[in-house]
Coordinates of C-alpha atoms in Angstrom, one line a residue:
M1353 CA 0.1 0.1 0.0
L1354 CA 1.4 3.5 -0.8
P1355 CA 1.8 6.1 1.9
V1356 CA -0.9 8.5 2.5
S1357 CA 1.7 11.2 2.0
N1358 CA 2.3 10.1 -1.6
P1359 CA 0.8 12.7 -4.1
S1360 CA -0.3 9.9 -6.3
S1361 CA -1.9 7.8 -3.3
P1362 CA -5.6 6.8 -3.7
E1363 CA -6.2 8.9 -0.7
R1364 CA -4.8 11.9 -1.9
L1365 CA -6.6 11.4 -5.4
L1366 CA -9.8 10.8 -3.5
K1367 CA -9.4 14.3 -1.8
K1368 CA -8.5 16.0 -5.2
T1369 CA -12.0 14.8 -6.7
R1370 CA -13.9 16.1 -3.6
T1371 CA -12.5 19.7 -3.7
P1372 CA -14.5 21.1 -6.9
D1373 CA -17.6 19.5 -5.6
T1374 CA -17.3 21.7 -2.4
T1375 CA -16.4 24.8 -4.1
T1376 CA -19.3 24.4 -6.6
A1377 CA -21.5 23.9 -3.6
I1378 CA -20.2 27.0 -2.0
D1379 CA -20.8 29.2 -5.2
R1380 CA -24.4 27.8 -5.6
K1381 CA -25.2 29.1 -2.2
S1382 CA -23.8 32.5 -2.9
S1383 CA -25.7 32.8 -6.0
F1384 CA -29.0 32.0 -4.3
N1385 CA -28.5 34.4 -1.4
S1386 CA -27.8 37.0 -3.8
L1387 CA -31.0 36.5 -5.7
N1388 CA -32.8 36.8 -2.5
S1389 CA -31.4 40.2 -2.1
I1390 CA -33.1 41.6 -5.4
G1391 CA -36.8 42.2 -6.1
N1392 CA -39.9 40.5 -4.7
R1393 CA -39.1 37.3 -3.1
S1394 CA -42.6 36.0 -4.3
T1395 CA -42.2 36.8 -7.7
Y1396 CA -38.7 35.2 -7.6
I1397 CA -40.3 31.9 -6.4
A1398 CA -43.0 31.8 -8.8
A1399 CA -40.5 32.3 -11.6
S1400 CA -38.3 29.7 -10.2
R1401 CA -41.1 27.0 -10.0
S1402 CA -42.0 27.6 -13.5
H1403 CA -38.3 27.1 -14.7
C1404 CA -38.1 24.1 -12.4
T1405 CA -41.1 22.5 -13.9
W1406 CA -39.7 22.9 -17.4
L1407 CA -36.4 21.7 -16.6
I1408 CA -37.8 18.5 -15.0
L1409 CA -39.9 17.8 -18.1
S1410 CA -37.0 18.4 -20.5
L1411 CA -34.8 15.9 -18.3
L1412 CA -37.5 13.4 -18.4
S1413 CA -37.8 13.6 -22.2
L1414 CA -33.9 13.3 -22.8
Q1415 CA -33.9 10.2 -20.3
L1416 CA -36.8 8.5 -22.4
I1417 CA -34.9 9.1 -25.7
L1418 CA -31.5 7.8 -24.2
F1419 CA -33.3 4.8 -22.8
L1420 CA -34.9 3.9 -26.1
T1421 CA -31.8 4.4 -28.0
L1422 CA -29.5 2.2 -25.6
R1423 CA -31.8 -0.6 -25.8
S1424 CA -30.9 -0.9 -29.6
I1425 CA -27.3 -1.1 -29.0
P1426 CA -25.8 -4.9 -28.5
F1427 CA -23.3 -4.6 -25.7
P1428 CA -20.8 -7.6 -25.6
H1429 CA -20.9 -9.9 -22.4
R1430 CA -17.9 -9.2 -20.2
H1431 CA -16.4 -11.7 -18.1
I1432 CA -14.9 -10.7 -14.8
P1433 CA -11.5 -12.5 -14.5
L1434 CA -10.4 -13.9 -11.4
N1435 CA -7.3 -12.8 -9.6
F1436 CA -4.7 -14.8 -11.7
P1437 CA -1.3 -14.3 -12.8
S1438 CA -1.0 -12.3 -15.9
P1439 CA -0.3 -13.8 -19.3
A1440 CA 3.4 -12.3 -19.2
A1441 CA 3.8 -14.7 -16.2
V1442 CA 2.9 -17.7 -18.0
S1443 CA 4.8 -17.0 -21.2
V1444 CA 6.1 -19.6 -23.5
S1445 CA 9.9 -18.8 -22.5
A1446 CA 9.0 -19.6 -18.9
I1447 CA 8.2 -23.1 -20.2
T1448 CA 11.3 -23.7 -22.3
T1449 CA 13.7 -25.9 -20.3
T1450 CA 17.6 -25.7 -20.4
T1451 CA 17.6 -29.2 -21.4
T1452 CA 15.6 -28.4 -24.7
V1453 CA 13.1 -31.0 -23.9
I1454 CA 10.3 -28.3 -24.0
S1455 CA 11.0 -26.2 -27.0
T1456 CA 9.6 -23.6 -29.1
S1457 CA 10.5 -21.8 -32.2
S1458 CA 9.8 -18.9 -34.6
S1459 CA 7.6 -21.3 -36.8
D1460 CA 5.4 -22.4 -33.8
P1461 CA 1.7 -21.3 -34.1
P1462 CA 0.7 -18.3 -32.2
L1463 CA -0.9 -18.9 -28.8
S1464 CA -4.6 -18.4 -29.0
S1465 CA -6.5 -15.8 -26.8
S1466 CA -10.1 -15.6 -25.7
T1467 CA -10.9 -13.4 -29.1
S1468 CA -9.2 -15.9 -31.6
S1469 CA -11.8 -17.4 -34.1
D1470 CA -9.8 -20.5 -35.2
S1471 CA -12.6 -23.1 -36.0
R1472 CA -10.1 -25.8 -35.3
C1473 CA -10.4 -24.6 -31.6
D1474 CA -14.1 -25.1 -31.3
S1475 CA -13.8 -28.0 -29.0
G1476 CA -12.0 -25.9 -26.5
R1477 CA -8.8 -24.5 -25.4
V1478 CA -6.2 -25.6 -23.0
F1479 CA -4.5 -23.5 -20.3
V1480 CA -0.8 -25.0 -19.2
Y1481 CA 0.1 -24.1 -15.8
D1482 CA 3.4 -22.5 -15.4
M1483 CA 4.6 -24.6 -12.3
P1484 CA 7.7 -24.5 -10.3
K1485 CA 10.6 -26.1 -12.2
I1486 CA 10.9 -28.8 -9.4
F1487 CA 7.8 -30.5 -10.7
N1488 CA 9.4 -31.0 -14.4
Q1489 CA 12.8 -29.3 -15.5
V1490 CA 14.6 -30.2 -12.4
I1491 CA 13.7 -33.9 -12.7
L1492 CA 15.0 -34.0 -16.1
Q1493 CA 18.2 -32.3 -15.0
Q1494 CA 18.6 -35.2 -12.4
C1495 CA 18.5 -37.8 -15.2
D1496 CA 21.5 -39.6 -14.0
N1497 CA 19.8 -40.5 -10.8
L1498 CA 16.4 -41.6 -12.0
N1499 CA 17.4 -45.2 -12.3
P1500 CA 19.2 -47.1 -9.5
W1501 CA 21.1 -49.1 -12.3
S1502 CA 22.1 -46.8 -15.0
S1503 CA 21.6 -43.0 -16.3
R1504 CA 18.5 -42.2 -18.1
C1505 CA 19.8 -39.1 -19.7
D1506 CA 20.1 -40.8 -23.3
A1507 CA 16.6 -42.1 -23.0
L1508 CA 15.1 -38.8 -22.0
S1509 CA 17.2 -36.6 -24.6
N1510 CA 15.9 -35.4 -27.9
D1511 CA 12.4 -34.1 -26.5
G1512 CA 11.8 -37.5 -24.9
F1513 CA 12.2 -39.6 -28.1
G1514 CA 15.8 -40.7 -27.1
K1515 CA 18.7 -41.5 -29.5
E1516 CA 18.1 -42.1 -33.4
A1517 CA 17.8 -45.7 -34.4
T1518 CA 20.4 -45.5 -36.9
S1519 CA 21.0 -49.3 -36.8
L1520 CA 17.6 -49.9 -38.4
R1521 CA 18.8 -48.9 -41.7
N1522 CA 18.9 -52.4 -43.0
V1523 CA 15.3 -52.9 -41.9
I1524 CA 13.2 -49.8 -42.8
P1525 CA 13.3 -47.7 -45.7
E1526 CA 16.3 -45.2 -45.8
D1527 CA 14.1 -42.1 -46.2
L1528 CA 12.2 -43.0 -42.9
V1529 CA 15.5 -43.6 -40.6
Q1530 CA 15.3 -40.1 -39.4
S1531 CA 11.8 -41.0 -38.0
W1532 CA 12.8 -43.9 -35.9
F1533 CA 14.3 -43.5 -32.4
W1534 CA 15.1 -45.9 -29.5
T1535 CA 12.2 -44.3 -27.3
D1536 CA 11.7 -45.5 -23.8
Q1537 CA 8.1 -46.4 -22.7
F1538 CA 7.9 -44.1 -19.9
V1539 CA 8.1 -40.9 -21.6
T1540 CA 4.6 -39.7 -22.5
E1541 CA 4.8 -37.0 -19.8
I1542 CA 7.8 -35.2 -21.9
I1543 CA 6.0 -35.9 -25.1
F1544 CA 2.8 -34.4 -24.0
H1545 CA 4.3 -31.5 -22.2
N1546 CA 6.3 -30.5 -25.4
R1547 CA 3.2 -30.8 -27.7
I1548 CA 0.8 -29.0 -25.5
S1549 CA 3.1 -26.2 -25.3
N1550 CA 3.1 -25.7 -28.8
H1551 CA -0.7 -26.5 -29.5
R1552 CA -2.6 -24.4 -31.7
C1553 CA -5.3 -24.4 -29.1
R1554 CA -3.2 -23.4 -26.1
T1555 CA -4.5 -20.1 -24.6
L1556 CA -2.8 -17.7 -22.0
D1557 CA -5.9 -16.4 -20.9
P1558 CA -7.3 -19.0 -18.1
E1559 CA -10.6 -17.3 -18.3
S1560 CA -11.2 -18.7 -21.9
A1561 CA -9.8 -22.3 -21.1
T1562 CA -12.0 -25.4 -21.4
A1563 CA -9.2 -27.4 -20.0
F1564 CA -6.0 -26.9 -17.6
Y1565 CA -3.1 -29.0 -18.0
I1566 CA -0.8 -29.9 -15.1
P1567 CA 3.0 -30.5 -16.3
F1568 CA 4.1 -32.7 -13.6
Y1569 CA 6.3 -35.6 -14.4
A1570 CA 4.6 -38.0 -11.8
G1571 CA 6.2 -41.2 -13.5
L1572 CA 9.7 -40.0 -13.6
A1573 CA 9.4 -38.5 -10.1
V1574 CA 8.5 -41.6 -8.6
G1575 CA 10.6 -44.1 -10.7
Q1576 CA 13.9 -43.3 -8.7
Y1577 CA 11.9 -44.5 -5.6
L1578 CA 10.3 -47.7 -6.8
W1579 CA 13.4 -49.8 -5.8
S1580 CA 15.8 -49.8 -3.0
N1581 CA 14.8 -49.3 0.4
Y1582 CA 13.0 -45.8 -0.1
A1583 CA 10.2 -45.1 2.5
A1584 CA 6.7 -44.5 1.4
A1585 CA 7.1 -40.7 2.2
D1586 CA 10.0 -40.7 -0.5
R1587 CA 7.6 -42.2 -3.2
D1588 CA 4.7 -39.8 -2.2
R1589 CA 6.7 -36.4 -1.8
H1590 CA 6.4 -35.1 -5.2
C1591 CA 2.9 -35.8 -5.7
K1592 CA 2.1 -34.3 -2.4
M1593 CA 3.7 -31.1 -3.1
M1594 CA 2.0 -31.0 -6.7
T1595 CA -1.4 -31.3 -5.2
Q1596 CA -1.0 -28.7 -2.6
W1597 CA 0.4 -26.2 -5.4
V1598 CA -2.4 -26.9 -7.7
K1599 CA -5.2 -26.3 -5.0
D1600 CA -3.8 -23.0 -4.3
Q1601 CA -4.6 -22.0 -7.9
P1602 CA -8.0 -20.0 -8.3
Y1603 CA -9.1 -22.1 -11.5
W1604 CA -8.7 -25.3 -9.6
N1605 CA -11.1 -23.8 -6.7
R1606 CA -13.6 -22.9 -9.6
S1607 CA -14.2 -26.4 -10.6
N1608 CA -12.5 -28.6 -7.8
G1609 CA -10.2 -30.1 -10.5
W1610 CA -13.2 -31.5 -12.9
D1611 CA -11.6 -29.6 -16.0
H1612 CA -7.9 -30.4 -15.0
F1613 CA -5.9 -33.2 -16.5
I1614 CA -2.2 -34.6 -16.1
T1615 CA -0.1 -37.1 -18.0
M1616 CA 1.3 -39.8 -15.6
G1617 CA 4.0 -41.8 -17.7
R1618 CA 3.7 -45.1 -16.0
I1619 CA 1.0 -47.8 -15.3
T1620 CA -1.8 -46.7 -13.0
W1621 CA -0.8 -49.4 -10.5
D1622 CA 2.4 -47.4 -9.7
F1623 CA 0.2 -44.8 -8.5
R1624 CA -2.3 -46.7 -6.3
R1625 CA -0.5 -47.9 -3.3
S1626 CA -2.9 -48.6 -0.3
K1627 CA -0.5 -49.5 2.4
D1628 CA 3.1 -48.0 3.2
E1629 CA 4.7 -51.5 2.8
D1630 CA 3.2 -51.9 -0.7
W1631 CA 4.4 -51.1 -4.3
G1632 CA 4.4 -47.6 -5.8
S1633 CA 3.2 -44.3 -4.5
N1634 CA -0.3 -43.3 -3.4
C1635 CA -0.5 -40.4 -6.0
I1636 CA -4.3 -41.1 -7.1
Y1637 CA -5.3 -41.5 -3.7
T1638 CA -3.8 -38.0 -2.8
P1639 CA -6.5 -35.5 -1.5
G1640 CA -7.2 -33.3 -4.9
M1641 CA -6.2 -36.0 -7.3
R1642 CA -9.8 -37.7 -7.4
N1643 CA -11.5 -35.3 -10.0
I1644 CA -8.4 -35.0 -12.4
T1645 CA -8.5 -36.7 -15.7
R1646 CA -5.3 -38.9 -15.9
L1647 CA -3.5 -40.1 -19.0
L1648 CA -1.8 -43.2 -18.5
I1649 CA -0.3 -46.0 -20.7
E1650 CA -2.4 -48.6 -18.6
R1651 CA -5.5 -47.5 -17.0
N1652 CA -7.8 -49.1 -14.0
S1653 CA -10.8 -50.1 -16.2
W1654 CA -13.1 -49.3 -13.2
D1655 CA -11.9 -45.7 -12.6
H1656 CA -13.6 -43.3 -14.9
F1657 CA -10.8 -40.8 -14.5
D1658 CA -8.2 -43.1 -15.8
V1659 CA -7.6 -42.8 -19.6
G1660 CA -5.5 -45.1 -21.4
V1661 CA -3.1 -43.8 -24.0
P1662 CA -0.6 -45.8 -26.3
Y1663 CA 2.7 -46.7 -25.2
P1664 CA 5.4 -44.7 -27.2
T1665 CA 6.8 -46.7 -30.0
G1666 CA 10.1 -46.0 -31.9
F1667 CA 8.4 -44.4 -34.8
H1668 CA 7.8 -40.6 -34.7
P1669 CA 6.7 -39.3 -38.1
R1670 CA 7.8 -35.9 -39.1
S1671 CA 5.1 -35.2 -41.8
D1672 CA 2.0 -37.0 -43.3
S1673 CA 4.1 -38.0 -46.0
D1674 CA 6.2 -40.1 -43.5
V1675 CA 3.0 -41.9 -42.3
V1676 CA 1.9 -42.9 -45.8
R1677 CA 5.3 -44.0 -46.7
W1678 CA 5.4 -46.4 -43.5
Q1679 CA 1.9 -47.6 -44.1
D1680 CA 2.9 -48.6 -47.9
F1681 CA 6.0 -50.3 -46.6
V1682 CA 4.1 -52.5 -44.2
R1683 CA 1.1 -53.0 -46.5
N1684 CA 3.5 -54.5 -49.1
R1685 CA 6.0 -56.4 -46.8
R1686 CA 6.2 -60.1 -47.5
R1687 CA 5.5 -62.0 -44.5
E1688 CA 6.3 -65.8 -44.4
T1689 CA 5.6 -66.5 -40.8
L1690 CA 1.7 -67.3 -39.5
F1691 CA 2.4 -66.0 -36.0
C1692 CA 5.1 -64.7 -33.8
F1693 CA 5.8 -64.1 -30.1
A1694 CA 8.4 -61.7 -28.5
G1695 CA 8.9 -62.0 -24.7
A1696 CA 10.4 -63.8 -21.8
P1697 CA 9.0 -66.3 -19.5
R1698 CA 8.5 -65.4 -15.8
A1699 CA 11.0 -67.7 -13.8
G1700 CA 9.1 -68.6 -10.5
I1701 CA 5.7 -68.1 -11.7
Q1702 CA 3.6 -71.4 -11.5
N1703 CA 2.1 -72.1 -14.9
D1704 CA 3.6 -68.7 -16.5
F1705 CA 1.5 -68.2 -19.7
R1706 CA 4.4 -66.7 -21.5
G1707 CA 6.5 -69.7 -21.1
L1708 CA 3.5 -71.5 -22.3
L1709 CA 3.4 -69.5 -25.5
L1710 CA 7.0 -69.9 -26.2
R1711 CA 6.7 -73.6 -25.8
H1712 CA 3.5 -73.3 -28.3
C1713 CA 5.5 -71.7 -31.0
E1714 CA 8.3 -74.3 -30.6
E1715 CA 5.9 -76.9 -31.4
S1716 CA 4.3 -75.1 -34.5
R1717 CA 6.8 -76.7 -36.9
G1718 CA 7.6 -73.3 -38.6
A1719 CA 4.6 -71.5 -38.4
C1720 CA 5.7 -69.4 -35.5
R1721 CA 8.7 -67.2 -35.0
T1722 CA 10.0 -66.2 -31.6
V1723 CA 12.3 -63.7 -30.0
D1724 CA 13.1 -64.9 -26.3
C1725 CA 13.9 -61.7 -24.5
T1726 CA 15.6 -63.5 -21.8
V1727 CA 18.9 -63.4 -23.9
G1728 CA 18.8 -59.6 -24.4
K1729 CA 17.5 -59.6 -28.1
C1730 CA 14.7 -57.0 -26.8
S1731 CA 16.8 -54.4 -25.7
N1732 CA 16.9 -50.9 -27.2
G1733 CA 19.4 -50.9 -30.1
S1734 CA 18.0 -54.3 -31.3
S1735 CA 16.2 -54.6 -34.6
A1736 CA 15.1 -58.4 -33.6
I1737 CA 11.5 -57.5 -32.6
L1738 CA 10.5 -55.0 -35.3
E1739 CA 11.9 -57.7 -38.2
T1740 CA 9.9 -60.5 -36.3
F1741 CA 6.7 -58.6 -36.4
L1742 CA 7.4 -57.2 -40.1
G1743 CA 7.6 -60.9 -41.2
S1744 CA 4.4 -62.4 -39.3
D1745 CA 0.9 -62.2 -39.9
F1746 CA -0.2 -62.5 -36.4
C1747 CA 1.7 -61.3 -33.1
L1748 CA 0.7 -63.0 -29.7
Q1749 CA 0.1 -60.5 -27.2
P1750 CA -0.3 -61.9 -23.7
R1751 CA -0.5 -59.5 -20.8
G1752 CA 2.8 -58.3 -19.7
D1753 CA 4.2 -57.5 -15.9
S1754 CA 0.7 -55.8 -15.8
F1755 CA -2.4 -56.2 -18.0
T1756 CA -0.7 -54.3 -20.9
R1757 CA 2.8 -54.2 -22.7
R1758 CA 4.3 -51.9 -25.2
S1759 CA 4.6 -54.7 -27.8
I1760 CA 0.9 -54.6 -28.7
F1761 CA 1.9 -51.1 -30.3
D1762 CA 5.1 -52.5 -31.7
C1763 CA 3.2 -55.2 -33.3
M1764 CA 0.5 -53.2 -34.9
L1765 CA 2.8 -50.6 -36.1
A1766 CA 4.7 -53.4 -38.3
G1767 CA 1.3 -54.1 -39.9
S1768 CA 1.0 -57.5 -37.7
I1769 CA -2.6 -58.6 -36.4
P1770 CA -2.4 -58.8 -32.4
V1771 CA -3.8 -61.8 -30.8
F1772 CA -5.2 -61.0 -27.4
F1773 CA -5.8 -63.5 -24.3
W1774 CA -6.9 -61.0 -21.8
R1775 CA -9.7 -58.4 -22.7
R1776 CA -7.9 -55.8 -20.1
T1777 CA -4.8 -55.9 -22.4
A1778 CA -6.3 -53.7 -25.0
Y1779 CA -10.1 -53.9 -25.3
M1780 CA -10.9 -52.1 -21.8
Q1781 CA -7.7 -49.9 -22.2
Y1782 CA -7.6 -47.7 -25.2
Q1783 CA -11.0 -47.1 -26.4
W1784 CA -10.3 -43.7 -27.8
F1785 CA -7.8 -45.1 -30.0
L1786 CA -9.1 -48.5 -31.1
P1787 CA -12.2 -49.6 -33.0
D1788 CA -15.4 -50.5 -31.4
K1789 CA -15.4 -53.7 -33.2
P1790 CA -12.2 -55.9 -31.8
D1791 CA -12.6 -58.6 -34.5
S1792 CA -12.1 -56.0 -37.3
Y1793 CA -8.5 -55.7 -36.2
S1794 CA -7.5 -58.3 -33.8
V1795 CA -8.0 -62.1 -32.5
F1796 CA -9.1 -62.9 -29.2
I1797 CA -8.3 -66.6 -27.8
D1798 CA -9.4 -67.7 -24.3
R1799 CA -6.3 -68.2 -22.2
N1800 CA -7.8 -70.9 -20.2
E1801 CA -8.6 -73.1 -23.4
V1802 CA -4.9 -72.7 -24.3
K1803 CA -3.7 -73.6 -20.9
N1804 CA -6.0 -76.8 -20.8
G1805 CA -5.0 -78.0 -24.0
T1806 CA -8.7 -77.6 -25.6
T1807 CA -7.5 -74.8 -28.0
S1808 CA -4.4 -74.9 -30.4
I1809 CA -3.4 -71.2 -31.3
K1810 CA -2.0 -72.5 -34.8
E1811 CA -5.2 -74.0 -35.8
V1812 CA -7.3 -70.9 -34.6
L1813 CA -5.2 -68.6 -36.8
E1814 CA -5.0 -70.9 -39.7
R1815 CA -8.9 -70.6 -40.1
Y1816 CA -8.6 -67.1 -41.2
S1817 CA -8.4 -67.2 -45.0
K1818 CA -6.1 -64.8 -46.9
E1819 CA -8.8 -62.3 -47.7
D1820 CA -9.7 -62.1 -44.0
V1821 CA -6.2 -61.5 -43.0
R1822 CA -5.8 -58.9 -45.7
K1823 CA -8.9 -56.9 -44.5
M1824 CA -7.8 -57.1 -40.8
R1825 CA -4.4 -55.9 -41.6
E1826 CA -5.7 -53.2 -43.6
R1827 CA -7.5 -52.0 -40.8
V1828 CA -4.5 -52.1 -38.4
I1829 CA -2.7 -50.0 -41.0
D1830 CA -5.3 -47.5 -41.0
L1831 CA -4.9 -47.2 -37.2
I1832 CA -1.3 -46.4 -37.3
P1833 CA -1.5 -42.6 -37.4
N1834 CA -3.7 -42.7 -34.2
L1835 CA -1.1 -45.1 -32.3
V1836 CA 2.0 -43.1 -32.8
Y1837 CA 3.4 -39.7 -31.6
A1838 CA 4.6 -37.3 -34.2
K1839 CA 8.2 -35.7 -34.2
S1840 CA 7.0 -32.5 -35.1
P1841 CA 6.0 -30.2 -32.2
N1842 CA 3.1 -28.8 -34.0
G1843 CA 2.0 -32.6 -35.0
L1844 CA 1.2 -33.6 -38.6
E1845 CA -0.5 -32.0 -41.3
S1846 CA -3.9 -33.8 -41.7
F1847 CA -3.4 -37.0 -39.7
K1848 CA -4.2 -37.2 -36.1
D1849 CA -1.7 -38.8 -33.9
A1850 CA -2.0 -40.1 -30.5
F1851 CA -1.5 -37.0 -28.7
D1852 CA -4.2 -35.3 -30.9
V1853 CA -6.6 -38.0 -30.3
A1854 CA -5.9 -37.8 -26.5
I1855 CA -6.6 -34.0 -26.5
D1856 CA -9.6 -34.3 -28.6
G1857 CA -10.9 -36.7 -26.1
V1858 CA -10.2 -34.6 -22.9
F1859 CA -12.2 -31.8 -24.7
R1860 CA -15.1 -34.0 -25.3
R1861 CA -15.0 -35.5 -21.9
F1862 CA -15.1 -32.0 -20.1
K1863 CA -18.0 -30.9 -22.2
E1864 CA -19.9 -34.1 -21.4
Q1865 CA -19.1 -33.8 -17.6
E1866 CA -20.6 -30.2 -17.8
N1867 CA -23.8 -31.9 -18.7
W1868 CA -24.2 -35.1 -16.7
Y1869 CA -21.2 -36.6 -14.9
K1870 CA -20.3 -35.5 -11.3
W1871 CA -19.6 -37.5 -7.9

């Protein structure tokens, strides 16, 4: 508050505005007294009444004319903004990291404002919180310590896409090598933050926002505490701090988080610890997280606020032409194997289903090709899995360490038809990205029938005619753009990639929630 002695202070300005009124009032009193001293008082009063009558009638007429005129003028509706940081405090430069993970350039589209008329943003606009760096940038800068066994700096480099996959030159078309990377499966937080910071429907005006994005790297933050002897408080610390910060924001209080969303780059079970001695953090159970929409690579099928998004693969197209070129490549690929399986058996697990699938392949007499990941063929830098998928009509997709696995998307990206044994592996996970008719792009086989020997995987797949396989593969190929994350920070020209599909789904969900859904 400015001191009262300040000549520009509100108090002094208020006094200045009062001085002319007081002087005018004194002048009017003096004029009235002087009139009383001249002529006959009664004559003066009669004349004054006559003049007052005409004056009142004139004022009433003017007010009526003004009222009728104003009614015909359309005034714009004006929102009264809440007390929120100015756009300058949430500038794009404030989101650019020193590790070049979040980047902008002169070619980026202009950020939208409440007056923008871009029809592509009719679904809504997104406001990105400018959070303290400890929630994202600092985590990336500590990439050497995010894994107890090795550095993750290479995996998180290059906007989260990782190192270029130059060793694939002998497997994929030469003109697509620059679109392939050794991408880690746990980097969606970085990819989404980078893309949403450059999104054409991002707004710096929170009053005009349909959705609010929280750029917190929850998966990377908790990853370093999942192993060794860390206490539950260590695993929960970042998420607790984040929810406290977000709940202090005025636009959180307006909706209690209903129009907020976040990307959590691991499976949902890593954030659902019930007891201190159990696995993971309790982030999803933290007060304040209940109403936030959460984008995860594996969701809890019974939680409305969990949304499954595709695991990142190694293909990140730079343009529409990259997508079309890759689709043509996998469509015309010669496939000599009926089905394949890439994975490792789980030692110590009784009746391990993966081990059973490996035995089925070995007994299929050349109809199945395997990649046994126990001998290191599945690590980053290996082309064995991609070559196997490219050469097979079908790929077996059991559940992984959880219900889902990245291999689902590696398989479909190669134009191979996935074979599922659990409905929660895909059908109940990625509804925004996969067709409503599962049999149009996949095969489902009851795992119990495989276990008890009443069903042969080979015999089931051999029942599909060449035309059936062609139609199913074509459907898989059509889905490829929606399952990959584009390399361009602005997305693709006409195709919608996985990020675009996810953001469209968020906008659609928030509009639906306005009408019918609340707890």
